[in-house]
């Protein structure tokens, strides 16, 4: 029953599949670059939800597979003939061969994870990506005050906000390079202009980007440096 509840939640709070798919289009150039750099290895989407990203990749002739634990989401994606497995994303990664994927993506997933699971996900992604492959996370932006204090908690399965500087630093610490943060989806009110600079600053804090994406690359021409897992 809870799986169906969460599917209904996505329908209400994430927007239509068409709207979400349009927003995700901003990442296509980077994914195409990763695919070319890795001799067209497949893409893995963790927590693929309703399959908007999988469909977009399919439309760009990019081989991809999605994984999700939610039975209702998986059934919905299968009804659309999308390539999907019902399983835990981290466990699926652990079963994959090293250097076998061009890109690993996870949209609105990391805010659901305990910190140690997040680090384990990053480490497994570095292992499984081919040199020159890409890791992409998108998550709510806690630099937006309304997100950090209100809308983030609309989803009862969220654990904690993930500041972009922290996520970026963790990716670099675990061996990724050329990290980039994309600030996304500002509220329309962000375009208001006030004569007093302090009001413009406050306006940005309240109505600025509601989400961000962070992109990081596995070093090319090598396997990346191995790092120890976090101790218990």
mmCIF file with all atom_site columns, C-alpha atoms in Angstrom:
data_model
loop_
_atom_site.group_PDB
_atom_site.id
_atom_site.type_symbol
_atom_site.label_atom_id
_atom_site.label_alt_id
_atom_site.label_comp_id
_atom_site.label_asym_id
_atom_site.label_entity_id
_atom_site.label_seq_id
_atom_site.pdbx_PDB_ins_code
_atom_site.Cartn_x
_atom_site.Cartn_y
_atom_site.Cartn_z
_atom_site.occupancy
_atom_site.B_iso_or_equiv
_atom_site.pdbx_formal_charge
_atom_site.auth_seq_id
_atom_site.auth_comp_id
_atom_site.auth_asym_id
_atom_site.auth_atom_id
_atom_site.pdbx_PDB_model_num
ATOM 1   C CA . UNK A 1 1   ? 0.000  0.000  0.000   1.00 0.00 ? 1   UNK A CA 1
ATOM 2   C CA . UNK A 1 2   ? 2.801  2.462  0.884   1.00 0.00 ? 2   UNK A CA 1
ATOM 3   C CA . UNK A 1 3   ? 4.373  1.963  -2.546  1.00 0.00 ? 3   UNK A CA 1
ATOM 4   C CA . UNK A 1 4   ? 1.151  3.158  -4.175  1.00 0.00 ? 4   UNK A CA 1
ATOM 5   C CA . UNK A 1 5   ? 0.937  6.065  -1.732  1.00 0.00 ? 5   UNK A CA 1
ATOM 6   C CA . UNK A 1 6   ? 4.399  7.228  -2.776  1.00 0.00 ? 6   UNK A CA 1
ATOM 7   C CA . UNK A 1 7   ? 3.524  6.979  -6.463  1.00 0.00 ? 7   UNK A CA 1
ATOM 8   C CA . UNK A 1 8   ? 0.534  9.244  -5.784  1.00 0.00 ? 8   UNK A CA 1
ATOM 9   C CA . UNK A 1 9   ? 2.847  11.573 -3.848  1.00 0.00 ? 9   UNK A CA 1
ATOM 10  C CA . UNK A 1 10  ? 5.128  11.851 -6.880  1.00 0.00 ? 10  UNK A CA 1
ATOM 11  C CA . UNK A 1 11  ? 2.154  12.675 -9.087  1.00 0.00 ? 11  UNK A CA 1
ATOM 12  C CA . UNK A 1 12  ? 1.136  15.518 -6.772  1.00 0.00 ? 12  UNK A CA 1
ATOM 13  C CA . UNK A 1 13  ? 4.430  17.075 -5.706  1.00 0.00 ? 13  UNK A CA 1
ATOM 14  C CA . UNK A 1 14  ? 6.919  16.320 -8.500  1.00 0.00 ? 14  UNK A CA 1
ATOM 15  C CA . UNK A 1 15  ? 4.702  17.416 -11.368 1.00 0.00 ? 15  UNK A CA 1
ATOM 16  C CA . UNK A 1 16  ? 3.578  15.611 -14.497 1.00 0.00 ? 16  UNK A CA 1
ATOM 17  C CA . UNK A 1 17  ? 5.904  13.169 -16.214 1.00 0.00 ? 17  UNK A CA 1
ATOM 18  C CA . UNK A 1 18  ? 6.093  15.582 -19.146 1.00 0.00 ? 18  UNK A CA 1
ATOM 19  C CA . UNK A 1 19  ? 7.144  18.483 -16.908 1.00 0.00 ? 19  UNK A CA 1
ATOM 20  C CA . UNK A 1 20  ? 9.767  16.410 -15.106 1.00 0.00 ? 20  UNK A CA 1
ATOM 21  C CA . UNK A 1 21  ? 11.148 15.040 -18.360 1.00 0.00 ? 21  UNK A CA 1
ATOM 22  C CA . UNK A 1 22  ? 11.467 18.567 -19.750 1.00 0.00 ? 22  UNK A CA 1
ATOM 23  C CA . UNK A 1 23  ? 13.376 19.706 -16.657 1.00 0.00 ? 23  UNK A CA 1
ATOM 24  C CA . UNK A 1 24  ? 15.773 16.766 -16.886 1.00 0.00 ? 24  UNK A CA 1
ATOM 25  C CA . UNK A 1 25  ? 16.755 17.692 -20.427 1.00 0.00 ? 25  UNK A CA 1
ATOM 26  C CA . UNK A 1 26  ? 19.401 20.053 -19.031 1.00 0.00 ? 26  UNK A CA 1
ATOM 27  C CA . UNK A 1 27  ? 21.609 17.029 -18.278 1.00 0.00 ? 27  UNK A CA 1
ATOM 28  C CA . UNK A 1 28  ? 21.544 15.390 -21.714 1.00 0.00 ? 28  UNK A CA 1
ATOM 29  C CA . UNK A 1 29  ? 24.723 17.081 -23.060 1.00 0.00 ? 29  UNK A CA 1
ATOM 30  C CA . UNK A 1 30  ? 26.812 15.796 -20.148 1.00 0.00 ? 30  UNK A CA 1
ATOM 31  C CA . UNK A 1 31  ? 25.414 12.283 -20.450 1.00 0.00 ? 31  UNK A CA 1
ATOM 32  C CA . UNK A 1 32  ? 26.102 12.196 -24.176 1.00 0.00 ? 32  UNK A CA 1
ATOM 33  C CA . UNK A 1 33  ? 29.661 13.275 -23.437 1.00 0.00 ? 33  UNK A CA 1
ATOM 34  C CA . UNK A 1 34  ? 30.055 10.469 -20.891 1.00 0.00 ? 34  UNK A CA 1
ATOM 35  C CA . UNK A 1 35  ? 28.638 7.907  -23.313 1.00 0.00 ? 35  UNK A CA 1
ATOM 36  C CA . UNK A 1 36  ? 31.060 8.948  -26.052 1.00 0.00 ? 36  UNK A CA 1
ATOM 37  C CA . UNK A 1 37  ? 34.038 8.966  -23.652 1.00 0.00 ? 37  UNK A CA 1
ATOM 38  C CA . UNK A 1 38  ? 33.259 5.419  -22.498 1.00 0.00 ? 38  UNK A CA 1
ATOM 39  C CA . UNK A 1 39  ? 32.624 3.756  -25.866 1.00 0.00 ? 39  UNK A CA 1
ATOM 40  C CA . UNK A 1 40  ? 28.836 3.827  -25.402 1.00 0.00 ? 40  UNK A CA 1
ATOM 41  C CA . UNK A 1 41  ? 28.668 1.890  -22.148 1.00 0.00 ? 41  UNK A CA 1
ATOM 42  C CA . UNK A 1 42  ? 25.165 1.862  -20.574 1.00 0.00 ? 42  UNK A CA 1
ATOM 43  C CA . UNK A 1 43  ? 23.728 4.308  -18.042 1.00 0.00 ? 43  UNK A CA 1
ATOM 44  C CA . UNK A 1 44  ? 22.279 3.264  -14.665 1.00 0.00 ? 44  UNK A CA 1
ATOM 45  C CA . UNK A 1 45  ? 19.518 5.360  -13.078 1.00 0.00 ? 45  UNK A CA 1
ATOM 46  C CA . UNK A 1 46  ? 19.083 4.662  -9.360  1.00 0.00 ? 46  UNK A CA 1
ATOM 47  C CA . UNK A 1 47  ? 15.657 5.390  -7.895  1.00 0.00 ? 47  UNK A CA 1
ATOM 48  C CA . UNK A 1 48  ? 14.185 5.800  -11.368 1.00 0.00 ? 48  UNK A CA 1
ATOM 49  C CA . UNK A 1 49  ? 10.655 6.463  -10.084 1.00 0.00 ? 49  UNK A CA 1
ATOM 50  C CA . UNK A 1 50  ? 8.134  6.979  -12.879 1.00 0.00 ? 50  UNK A CA 1
ATOM 51  C CA . UNK A 1 51  ? 10.818 6.578  -15.543 1.00 0.00 ? 51  UNK A CA 1
ATOM 52  C CA . UNK A 1 52  ? 10.966 10.113 -16.925 1.00 0.00 ? 52  UNK A CA 1
ATOM 53  C CA . UNK A 1 53  ? 14.753 10.036 -17.222 1.00 0.00 ? 53  UNK A CA 1
ATOM 54  C CA . UNK A 1 54  ? 14.791 6.534  -18.703 1.00 0.00 ? 54  UNK A CA 1
ATOM 55  C CA . UNK A 1 55  ? 12.365 7.646  -21.398 1.00 0.00 ? 55  UNK A CA 1
ATOM 56  C CA . UNK A 1 56  ? 14.450 10.727 -22.164 1.00 0.00 ? 56  UNK A CA 1
ATOM 57  C CA . UNK A 1 57  ? 17.597 8.627  -22.497 1.00 0.00 ? 57  UNK A CA 1
ATOM 58  C CA . UNK A 1 58  ? 15.738 6.232  -24.772 1.00 0.00 ? 58  UNK A CA 1
ATOM 59  C CA . UNK A 1 59  ? 14.691 9.144  -26.980 1.00 0.00 ? 59  UNK A CA 1
ATOM 60  C CA . UNK A 1 60  ? 18.379 10.043 -27.354 1.00 0.00 ? 60  UNK A CA 1
ATOM 61  C CA . UNK A 1 61  ? 19.331 6.439  -28.242 1.00 0.00 ? 61  UNK A CA 1
ATOM 62  C CA . UNK A 1 62  ? 21.211 5.979  -24.965 1.00 0.00 ? 62  UNK A CA 1
ATOM 63  C CA . UNK A 1 63  ? 21.213 2.461  -23.509 1.00 0.00 ? 63  UNK A CA 1
ATOM 64  C CA . UNK A 1 64  ? 19.982 2.625  -19.908 1.00 0.00 ? 64  UNK A CA 1
ATOM 65  C CA . UNK A 1 65  ? 18.584 0.574  -17.068 1.00 0.00 ? 65  UNK A CA 1
ATOM 66  C CA . UNK A 1 66  ? 16.681 1.813  -14.035 1.00 0.00 ? 66  UNK A CA 1
ATOM 67  C CA . UNK A 1 67  ? 16.375 0.368  -10.541 1.00 0.00 ? 67  UNK A CA 1
ATOM 68  C CA . UNK A 1 68  ? 13.812 1.186  -7.873  1.00 0.00 ? 68  UNK A CA 1
ATOM 69  C CA . UNK A 1 69  ? 12.572 -0.514 -4.711  1.00 0.00 ? 69  UNK A CA 1
ATOM 70  C CA . UNK A 1 70  ? 9.015  0.754  -5.101  1.00 0.00 ? 70  UNK A CA 1
ATOM 71  C CA . UNK A 1 71  ? 6.833  -2.001 -6.574  1.00 0.00 ? 71  UNK A CA 1
ATOM 72  C CA . UNK A 1 72  ? 4.226  0.446  -7.874  1.00 0.00 ? 72  UNK A CA 1
ATOM 73  C CA . UNK A 1 73  ? 6.887  2.526  -9.636  1.00 0.00 ? 73  UNK A CA 1
ATOM 74  C CA . UNK A 1 74  ? 8.427  -0.586 -11.175 1.00 0.00 ? 74  UNK A CA 1
ATOM 75  C CA . UNK A 1 75  ? 5.053  -1.834 -12.412 1.00 0.00 ? 75  UNK A CA 1
ATOM 76  C CA . UNK A 1 76  ? 4.309  1.573  -13.893 1.00 0.00 ? 76  UNK A CA 1
ATOM 77  C CA . UNK A 1 77  ? 7.655  1.687  -15.715 1.00 0.00 ? 77  UNK A CA 1
ATOM 78  C CA . UNK A 1 78  ? 7.195  -1.839 -17.017 1.00 0.00 ? 78  UNK A CA 1
ATOM 79  C CA . UNK A 1 79  ? 3.824  -0.795 -18.426 1.00 0.00 ? 79  UNK A CA 1
ATOM 80  C CA . UNK A 1 80  ? 5.790  1.751  -20.480 1.00 0.00 ? 80  UNK A CA 1
ATOM 81  C CA . UNK A 1 81  ? 8.223  -0.963 -21.665 1.00 0.00 ? 81  UNK A CA 1
ATOM 82  C CA . UNK A 1 82  ? 11.140 0.656  -19.852 1.00 0.00 ? 82  UNK A CA 1
ATOM 83  C CA . UNK A 1 83  ? 14.193 -1.371 -18.819 1.00 0.00 ? 83  UNK A CA 1
ATOM 84  C CA . UNK A 1 84  ? 13.859 -1.570 -15.033 1.00 0.00 ? 84  UNK A CA 1
ATOM 85  C CA . UNK A 1 85  ? 14.638 -3.867 -12.095 1.00 0.00 ? 85  UNK A CA 1
ATOM 86  C CA . UNK A 1 86  ? 13.036 -3.878 -8.649  1.00 0.00 ? 86  UNK A CA 1
ATOM 87  C CA . UNK A 1 87  ? 16.040 -3.806 -6.343  1.00 0.00 ? 87  UNK A CA 1
ATOM 88  C CA . UNK A 1 88  ? 18.116 -1.599 -4.061  1.00 0.00 ? 88  UNK A CA 1
ATOM 89  C CA . UNK A 1 89  ? 20.418 0.675  -6.022  1.00 0.00 ? 89  UNK A CA 1
ATOM 90  C CA . UNK A 1 90  ? 23.475 0.235  -3.809  1.00 0.00 ? 90  UNK A CA 1
ATOM 91  C CA . UNK A 1 91  ? 23.133 -3.548 -3.777  1.00 0.00 ? 91  UNK A CA 1
ATOM 92  C CA . UNK A 1 92  ? 22.721 -3.558 -7.547  1.00 0.00 ? 92  UNK A CA 1
ATOM 93  C CA . UNK A 1 93  ? 25.929 -1.556 -7.922  1.00 0.00 ? 93  UNK A CA 1
ATOM 94  C CA . UNK A 1 94  ? 27.811 -3.934 -5.642  1.00 0.00 ? 94  UNK A CA 1
ATOM 95  C CA . UNK A 1 95  ? 26.953 -6.811 -7.979  1.00 0.00 ? 95  UNK A CA 1
ATOM 96  C CA . UNK A 1 96  ? 28.196 -5.016 -11.095 1.00 0.00 ? 96  UNK A CA 1
ATOM 97  C CA . UNK A 1 97  ? 31.590 -5.420 -12.728 1.00 0.00 ? 97  UNK A CA 1
ATOM 98  C CA . UNK A 1 98  ? 34.149 -2.673 -12.289 1.00 0.00 ? 98  UNK A CA 1
ATOM 99  C CA . UNK A 1 99  ? 34.453 -0.119 -15.097 1.00 0.00 ? 99  UNK A CA 1
ATOM 100 C CA . UNK A 1 100 ? 31.231 -1.148 -16.833 1.00 0.00 ? 100 UNK A CA 1
ATOM 101 C CA . UNK A 1 101 ? 29.010 1.986  -16.986 1.00 0.00 ? 101 UNK A CA 1
ATOM 102 C CA . UNK A 1 102 ? 29.216 5.345  -18.726 1.00 0.00 ? 102 UNK A CA 1
ATOM 103 C CA . UNK A 1 103 ? 27.075 7.224  -16.205 1.00 0.00 ? 103 UNK A CA 1
ATOM 104 C CA . UNK A 1 104 ? 25.257 6.694  -12.924 1.00 0.00 ? 104 UNK A CA 1
ATOM 105 C CA . UNK A 1 105 ? 22.378 9.022  -12.107 1.00 0.00 ? 105 UNK A CA 1
ATOM 106 C CA . UNK A 1 106 ? 20.173 9.439  -9.050  1.00 0.00 ? 106 UNK A CA 1
ATOM 107 C CA . UNK A 1 107 ? 17.484 12.118 -8.939  1.00 0.00 ? 107 UNK A CA 1
ATOM 108 C CA . UNK A 1 108 ? 16.135 12.998 -5.495  1.00 0.00 ? 108 UNK A CA 1
ATOM 109 C CA . UNK A 1 109 ? 17.678 9.934  -3.891  1.00 0.00 ? 109 UNK A CA 1
ATOM 110 C CA . UNK A 1 110 ? 20.619 11.000 -1.718  1.00 0.00 ? 110 UNK A CA 1
ATOM 111 C CA . UNK A 1 111 ? 18.439 12.973 0.708   1.00 0.00 ? 111 UNK A CA 1
ATOM 112 C CA . UNK A 1 112 ? 16.813 9.626  1.600   1.00 0.00 ? 112 UNK A CA 1
ATOM 113 C CA . UNK A 1 113 ? 20.112 7.962  2.576   1.00 0.00 ? 113 UNK A CA 1
ATOM 114 C CA . UNK A 1 114 ? 22.033 7.685  5.845   1.00 0.00 ? 114 UNK A CA 1
ATOM 115 C CA . UNK A 1 115 ? 25.452 9.301  5.471   1.00 0.00 ? 115 UNK A CA 1
ATOM 116 C CA . UNK A 1 116 ? 27.358 5.999  5.415   1.00 0.00 ? 116 UNK A CA 1
ATOM 117 C CA . UNK A 1 117 ? 25.090 4.693  2.664   1.00 0.00 ? 117 UNK A CA 1
ATOM 118 C CA . UNK A 1 118 ? 25.705 7.879  0.699   1.00 0.00 ? 118 UNK A CA 1
ATOM 119 C CA . UNK A 1 119 ? 29.480 7.400  0.947   1.00 0.00 ? 119 UNK A CA 1
ATOM 120 C CA . UNK A 1 120 ? 29.143 3.727  0.018   1.00 0.00 ? 120 UNK A CA 1
ATOM 121 C CA . UNK A 1 121 ? 27.092 4.740  -3.031  1.00 0.00 ? 121 UNK A CA 1
ATOM 122 C CA . UNK A 1 122 ? 29.767 7.214  -4.104  1.00 0.00 ? 122 UNK A CA 1
ATOM 123 C CA . UNK A 1 123 ? 32.542 4.634  -3.656  1.00 0.00 ? 123 UNK A CA 1
ATOM 124 C CA . UNK A 1 124 ? 30.684 1.959  -5.615  1.00 0.00 ? 124 UNK A CA 1
ATOM 125 C CA . UNK A 1 125 ? 29.906 4.454  -8.363  1.00 0.00 ? 125 UNK A CA 1
ATOM 126 C CA . UNK A 1 126 ? 33.610 5.258  -8.715  1.00 0.00 ? 126 UNK A CA 1
ATOM 127 C CA . UNK A 1 127 ? 34.400 1.555  -9.002  1.00 0.00 ? 127 UNK A CA 1
ATOM 128 C CA . UNK A 1 128 ? 31.678 0.706  -11.521 1.00 0.00 ? 128 UNK A CA 1
ATOM 129 C CA . UNK A 1 129 ? 32.072 3.714  -13.818 1.00 0.00 ? 129 UNK A CA 1
ATOM 130 C CA . UNK A 1 130 ? 34.457 3.483  -16.723 1.00 0.00 ? 130 UNK A CA 1
ATOM 131 C CA . UNK A 1 131 ? 37.312 6.010  -16.756 1.00 0.00 ? 131 UNK A CA 1
ATOM 132 C CA . UNK A 1 132 ? 35.766 9.201  -18.091 1.00 0.00 ? 132 UNK A CA 1
ATOM 133 C CA . UNK A 1 133 ? 32.339 8.184  -16.780 1.00 0.00 ? 133 UNK A CA 1
ATOM 134 C CA . UNK A 1 134 ? 29.987 10.539 -14.968 1.00 0.00 ? 134 UNK A CA 1
ATOM 135 C CA . UNK A 1 135 ? 28.124 10.546 -11.652 1.00 0.00 ? 135 UNK A CA 1
ATOM 136 C CA . UNK A 1 136 ? 25.064 12.792 -11.356 1.00 0.00 ? 136 UNK A CA 1
ATOM 137 C CA . UNK A 1 137 ? 22.974 13.553 -8.276  1.00 0.00 ? 137 UNK A CA 1
ATOM 138 C CA . UNK A 1 138 ? 20.023 15.938 -8.079  1.00 0.00 ? 138 UNK A CA 1
ATOM 139 C CA . UNK A 1 139 ? 18.534 16.900 -4.715  1.00 0.00 ? 139 UNK A CA 1
ATOM 140 C CA . UNK A 1 140 ? 16.533 19.702 -3.030  1.00 0.00 ? 140 UNK A CA 1
ATOM 141 C CA . UNK A 1 141 ? 18.591 22.834 -2.434  1.00 0.00 ? 141 UNK A CA 1
ATOM 142 C CA . UNK A 1 142 ? 18.734 23.756 1.279   1.00 0.00 ? 142 UNK A CA 1
ATOM 143 C CA . UNK A 1 143 ? 20.302 27.126 0.407   1.00 0.00 ? 143 UNK A CA 1
ATOM 144 C CA . UNK A 1 144 ? 16.719 28.104 -0.445  1.00 0.00 ? 144 UNK A CA 1
ATOM 145 C CA . UNK A 1 145 ? 15.152 28.902 2.929   1.00 0.00 ? 145 UNK A CA 1
ATOM 146 C CA . UNK A 1 146 ? 11.653 27.820 1.911   1.00 0.00 ? 146 UNK A CA 1
ATOM 147 C CA . UNK A 1 147 ? 13.032 24.468 0.771   1.00 0.00 ? 147 UNK A CA 1
ATOM 148 C CA . UNK A 1 148 ? 15.175 23.969 3.878   1.00 0.00 ? 148 UNK A CA 1
ATOM 149 C CA . UNK A 1 149 ? 12.391 24.829 6.334   1.00 0.00 ? 149 UNK A CA 1
ATOM 150 C CA . UNK A 1 150 ? 9.242  23.691 4.562   1.00 0.00 ? 150 UNK A CA 1
ATOM 151 C CA . UNK A 1 151 ? 8.997  21.901 1.222   1.00 0.00 ? 151 UNK A CA 1
ATOM 152 C CA . UNK A 1 152 ? 11.845 19.473 2.002   1.00 0.00 ? 152 UNK A CA 1
ATOM 153 C CA . UNK A 1 153 ? 9.670  17.986 4.746   1.00 0.00 ? 153 UNK A CA 1
ATOM 154 C CA . UNK A 1 154 ? 6.676  17.481 2.474   1.00 0.00 ? 154 UNK A CA 1
ATOM 155 C CA . UNK A 1 155 ? 8.229  14.090 1.760   1.00 0.00 ? 155 UNK A CA 1
ATOM 156 C CA . UNK A 1 156 ? 8.149  12.074 5.005   1.00 0.00 ? 156 UNK A CA 1
ATOM 157 C CA . UNK A 1 157 ? 10.856 9.736  3.698   1.00 0.00 ? 157 UNK A CA 1
ATOM 158 C CA . UNK A 1 158 ? 13.472 12.506 3.454   1.00 0.00 ? 158 UNK A CA 1
ATOM 159 C CA . UNK A 1 159 ? 16.189 12.139 6.107   1.00 0.00 ? 159 UNK A CA 1
ATOM 160 C CA . UNK A 1 160 ? 18.204 15.358 5.910   1.00 0.00 ? 160 UNK A CA 1
ATOM 161 C CA . UNK A 1 161 ? 19.017 18.170 3.485   1.00 0.00 ? 161 UNK A CA 1
ATOM 162 C CA . UNK A 1 162 ? 22.289 17.828 1.567   1.00 0.00 ? 162 UNK A CA 1
ATOM 163 C CA . UNK A 1 163 ? 24.107 21.166 1.056   1.00 0.00 ? 163 UNK A CA 1
ATOM 164 C CA . UNK A 1 164 ? 25.782 21.370 -2.332  1.00 0.00 ? 164 UNK A CA 1
ATOM 165 C CA . UNK A 1 165 ? 29.213 22.285 -0.936  1.00 0.00 ? 165 UNK A CA 1
ATOM 166 C CA . UNK A 1 166 ? 29.181 19.201 1.297   1.00 0.00 ? 166 UNK A CA 1
ATOM 167 C CA . UNK A 1 167 ? 28.139 16.852 -1.515  1.00 0.00 ? 167 UNK A CA 1
ATOM 168 C CA . UNK A 1 168 ? 30.718 18.320 -3.875  1.00 0.00 ? 168 UNK A CA 1
ATOM 169 C CA . UNK A 1 169 ? 33.498 18.001 -1.289  1.00 0.00 ? 169 UNK A CA 1
ATOM 170 C CA . UNK A 1 170 ? 32.579 14.373 -0.526  1.00 0.00 ? 170 UNK A CA 1
ATOM 171 C CA . UNK A 1 171 ? 32.696 13.449 -4.218  1.00 0.00 ? 171 UNK A CA 1
ATOM 172 C CA . UNK A 1 172 ? 36.127 15.011 -4.562  1.00 0.00 ? 172 UNK A CA 1
ATOM 173 C CA . UNK A 1 173 ? 37.372 13.384 -1.356  1.00 0.00 ? 173 UNK A CA 1
ATOM 174 C CA . UNK A 1 174 ? 36.348 9.938  -2.607  1.00 0.00 ? 174 UNK A CA 1
ATOM 175 C CA . UNK A 1 175 ? 38.180 10.309 -5.920  1.00 0.00 ? 175 UNK A CA 1
ATOM 176 C CA . UNK A 1 176 ? 35.940 12.112 -8.421  1.00 0.00 ? 176 UNK A CA 1
ATOM 177 C CA . UNK A 1 177 ? 37.230 15.088 -10.394 1.00 0.00 ? 177 UNK A CA 1
ATOM 178 C CA . UNK A 1 178 ? 35.869 18.128 -12.260 1.00 0.00 ? 178 UNK A CA 1
ATOM 179 C CA . UNK A 1 179 ? 32.818 18.468 -10.046 1.00 0.00 ? 179 UNK A CA 1
ATOM 180 C CA . UNK A 1 180 ? 30.196 21.016 -11.055 1.00 0.00 ? 180 UNK A CA 1
ATOM 181 C CA . UNK A 1 181 ? 27.039 22.236 -9.312  1.00 0.00 ? 181 UNK A CA 1
ATOM 182 C CA . UNK A 1 182 ? 24.024 23.281 -11.383 1.00 0.00 ? 182 UNK A CA 1
ATOM 183 C CA . UNK A 1 183 ? 21.530 25.448 -9.483  1.00 0.00 ? 183 UNK A CA 1
ATOM 184 C CA . UNK A 1 184 ? 18.065 24.719 -10.836 1.00 0.00 ? 184 UNK A CA 1
ATOM 185 C CA . UNK A 1 185 ? 14.375 25.569 -10.736 1.00 0.00 ? 185 UNK A CA 1
ATOM 186 C CA . UNK A 1 186 ? 14.164 29.022 -9.132  1.00 0.00 ? 186 UNK A CA 1
ATOM 187 C CA . UNK A 1 187 ? 10.756 30.326 -8.104  1.00 0.00 ? 187 UNK A CA 1
ATOM 188 C CA . UNK A 1 188 ? 9.333  32.906 -10.568 1.00 0.00 ? 188 UNK A CA 1
ATOM 189 C CA . UNK A 1 189 ? 9.491  35.533 -7.804  1.00 0.00 ? 189 UNK A CA 1
ATOM 190 C CA . UNK A 1 190 ? 13.296 35.418 -7.946  1.00 0.00 ? 190 UNK A CA 1
ATOM 191 C CA . UNK A 1 191 ? 13.097 37.820 -10.903 1.00 0.00 ? 191 UNK A CA 1
ATOM 192 C CA . UNK A 1 192 ? 11.703 40.630 -8.761  1.00 0.00 ? 192 UNK A CA 1
ATOM 193 C CA . UNK A 1 193 ? 14.067 43.566 -8.414  1.00 0.00 ? 193 UNK A CA 1
ATOM 194 C CA . UNK A 1 194 ? 14.308 45.941 -5.462  1.00 0.00 ? 194 UNK A CA 1
ATOM 195 C CA . UNK A 1 195 ? 16.249 49.189 -5.154  1.00 0.00 ? 195 UNK A CA 1
ATOM 196 C CA . UNK A 1 196 ? 17.742 48.065 -1.835  1.00 0.00 ? 196 UNK A CA 1
ATOM 197 C CA . UNK A 1 197 ? 20.437 45.380 -2.424  1.00 0.00 ? 197 UNK A CA 1
ATOM 198 C CA . UNK A 1 198 ? 19.625 43.656 0.867   1.00 0.00 ? 198 UNK A CA 1
ATOM 199 C CA . UNK A 1 199 ? 16.079 42.987 -0.353  1.00 0.00 ? 199 UNK A CA 1
ATOM 200 C CA . UNK A 1 200 ? 17.392 41.373 -3.522  1.00 0.00 ? 200 UNK A CA 1
ATOM 201 C CA . UNK A 1 201 ? 19.622 39.156 -1.398  1.00 0.00 ? 201 UNK A CA 1
ATOM 202 C CA . UNK A 1 202 ? 16.713 38.113 0.800   1.00 0.00 ? 202 UNK A CA 1
ATOM 203 C CA . UNK A 1 203 ? 14.592 37.513 -2.292  1.00 0.00 ? 203 UNK A CA 1
ATOM 204 C CA . UNK A 1 204 ? 17.232 35.122 -3.621  1.00 0.00 ? 204 UNK A CA 1
ATOM 205 C CA . UNK A 1 205 ? 17.420 33.222 -0.334  1.00 0.00 ? 205 UNK A CA 1
ATOM 206 C CA . UNK A 1 206 ? 13.664 32.647 -0.390  1.00 0.00 ? 206 UNK A CA 1
ATOM 207 C CA . UNK A 1 207 ? 12.990 32.290 -4.113  1.00 0.00 ? 207 UNK A CA 1
ATOM 208 C CA . UNK A 1 208 ? 16.299 31.119 -5.577  1.00 0.00 ? 208 UNK A CA 1
ATOM 209 C CA . UNK A 1 209 ? 17.064 27.646 -6.972  1.00 0.00 ? 209 UNK A CA 1
ATOM 210 C CA . UNK A 1 210 ? 14.856 25.009 -5.350  1.00 0.00 ? 210 UNK A CA 1
ATOM 211 C CA . UNK A 1 211 ? 17.028 22.093 -6.509  1.00 0.00 ? 211 UNK A CA 1
ATOM 212 C CA . UNK A 1 212 ? 20.590 21.560 -7.615  1.00 0.00 ? 212 UNK A CA 1
ATOM 213 C CA . UNK A 1 213 ? 22.429 18.947 -9.591  1.00 0.00 ? 213 UNK A CA 1
ATOM 214 C CA . UNK A 1 214 ? 26.032 17.954 -8.959  1.00 0.00 ? 214 UNK A CA 1
ATOM 215 C CA . UNK A 1 215 ? 28.055 16.337 -11.732 1.00 0.00 ? 215 UNK A CA 1
ATOM 216 C CA . UNK A 1 216 ? 31.390 14.597 -11.183 1.00 0.00 ? 216 UNK A CA 1
ATOM 217 C CA . UNK A 1 217 ? 33.688 12.551 -13.385 1.00 0.00 ? 217 UNK A CA 1
ATOM 218 C CA . UNK A 1 218 ? 35.779 9.463  -12.866 1.00 0.00 ? 218 UNK A CA 1
ATOM 219 C CA . UNK A 1 219 ? 39.381 10.265 -13.811 1.00 0.00 ? 219 UNK A CA 1
ATOM 220 C CA . UNK A 1 220 ? 40.073 9.252  -17.391 1.00 0.00 ? 220 UNK A CA 1
ATOM 221 C CA . UNK A 1 221 ? 42.859 6.934  -18.445 1.00 0.00 ? 221 UNK A CA 1
ATOM 222 C CA . UNK A 1 222 ? 42.926 5.103  -15.101 1.00 0.00 ? 222 UNK A CA 1
ATOM 223 C CA . UNK A 1 223 ? 40.822 3.403  -12.512 1.00 0.00 ? 223 UNK A CA 1
ATOM 224 C CA . UNK A 1 224 ? 40.732 6.200  -9.946  1.00 0.00 ? 224 UNK A CA 1
ATOM 225 C CA . UNK A 1 225 ? 42.311 5.887  -6.538  1.00 0.00 ? 225 UNK A CA 1
ATOM 226 C CA . UNK A 1 226 ? 40.959 3.278  -4.162  1.00 0.00 ? 226 UNK A CA 1
ATOM 227 C CA . UNK A 1 227 ? 39.720 4.623  -0.840  1.00 0.00 ? 227 UNK A CA 1
ATOM 228 C CA . UNK A 1 228 ? 38.879 2.750  2.339   1.00 0.00 ? 228 UNK A CA 1
ATOM 229 C CA . UNK A 1 229 ? 35.277 2.319  3.402   1.00 0.00 ? 229 UNK A CA 1
ATOM 230 C CA . UNK A 1 230 ? 34.131 4.211  6.476   1.00 0.00 ? 230 UNK A CA 1
ATOM 231 C CA . UNK A 1 231 ? 34.801 2.308  9.665   1.00 0.00 ? 231 UNK A CA 1
ATOM 232 C CA . UNK A 1 232 ? 31.823 1.070  11.661  1.00 0.00 ? 232 UNK A CA 1
#
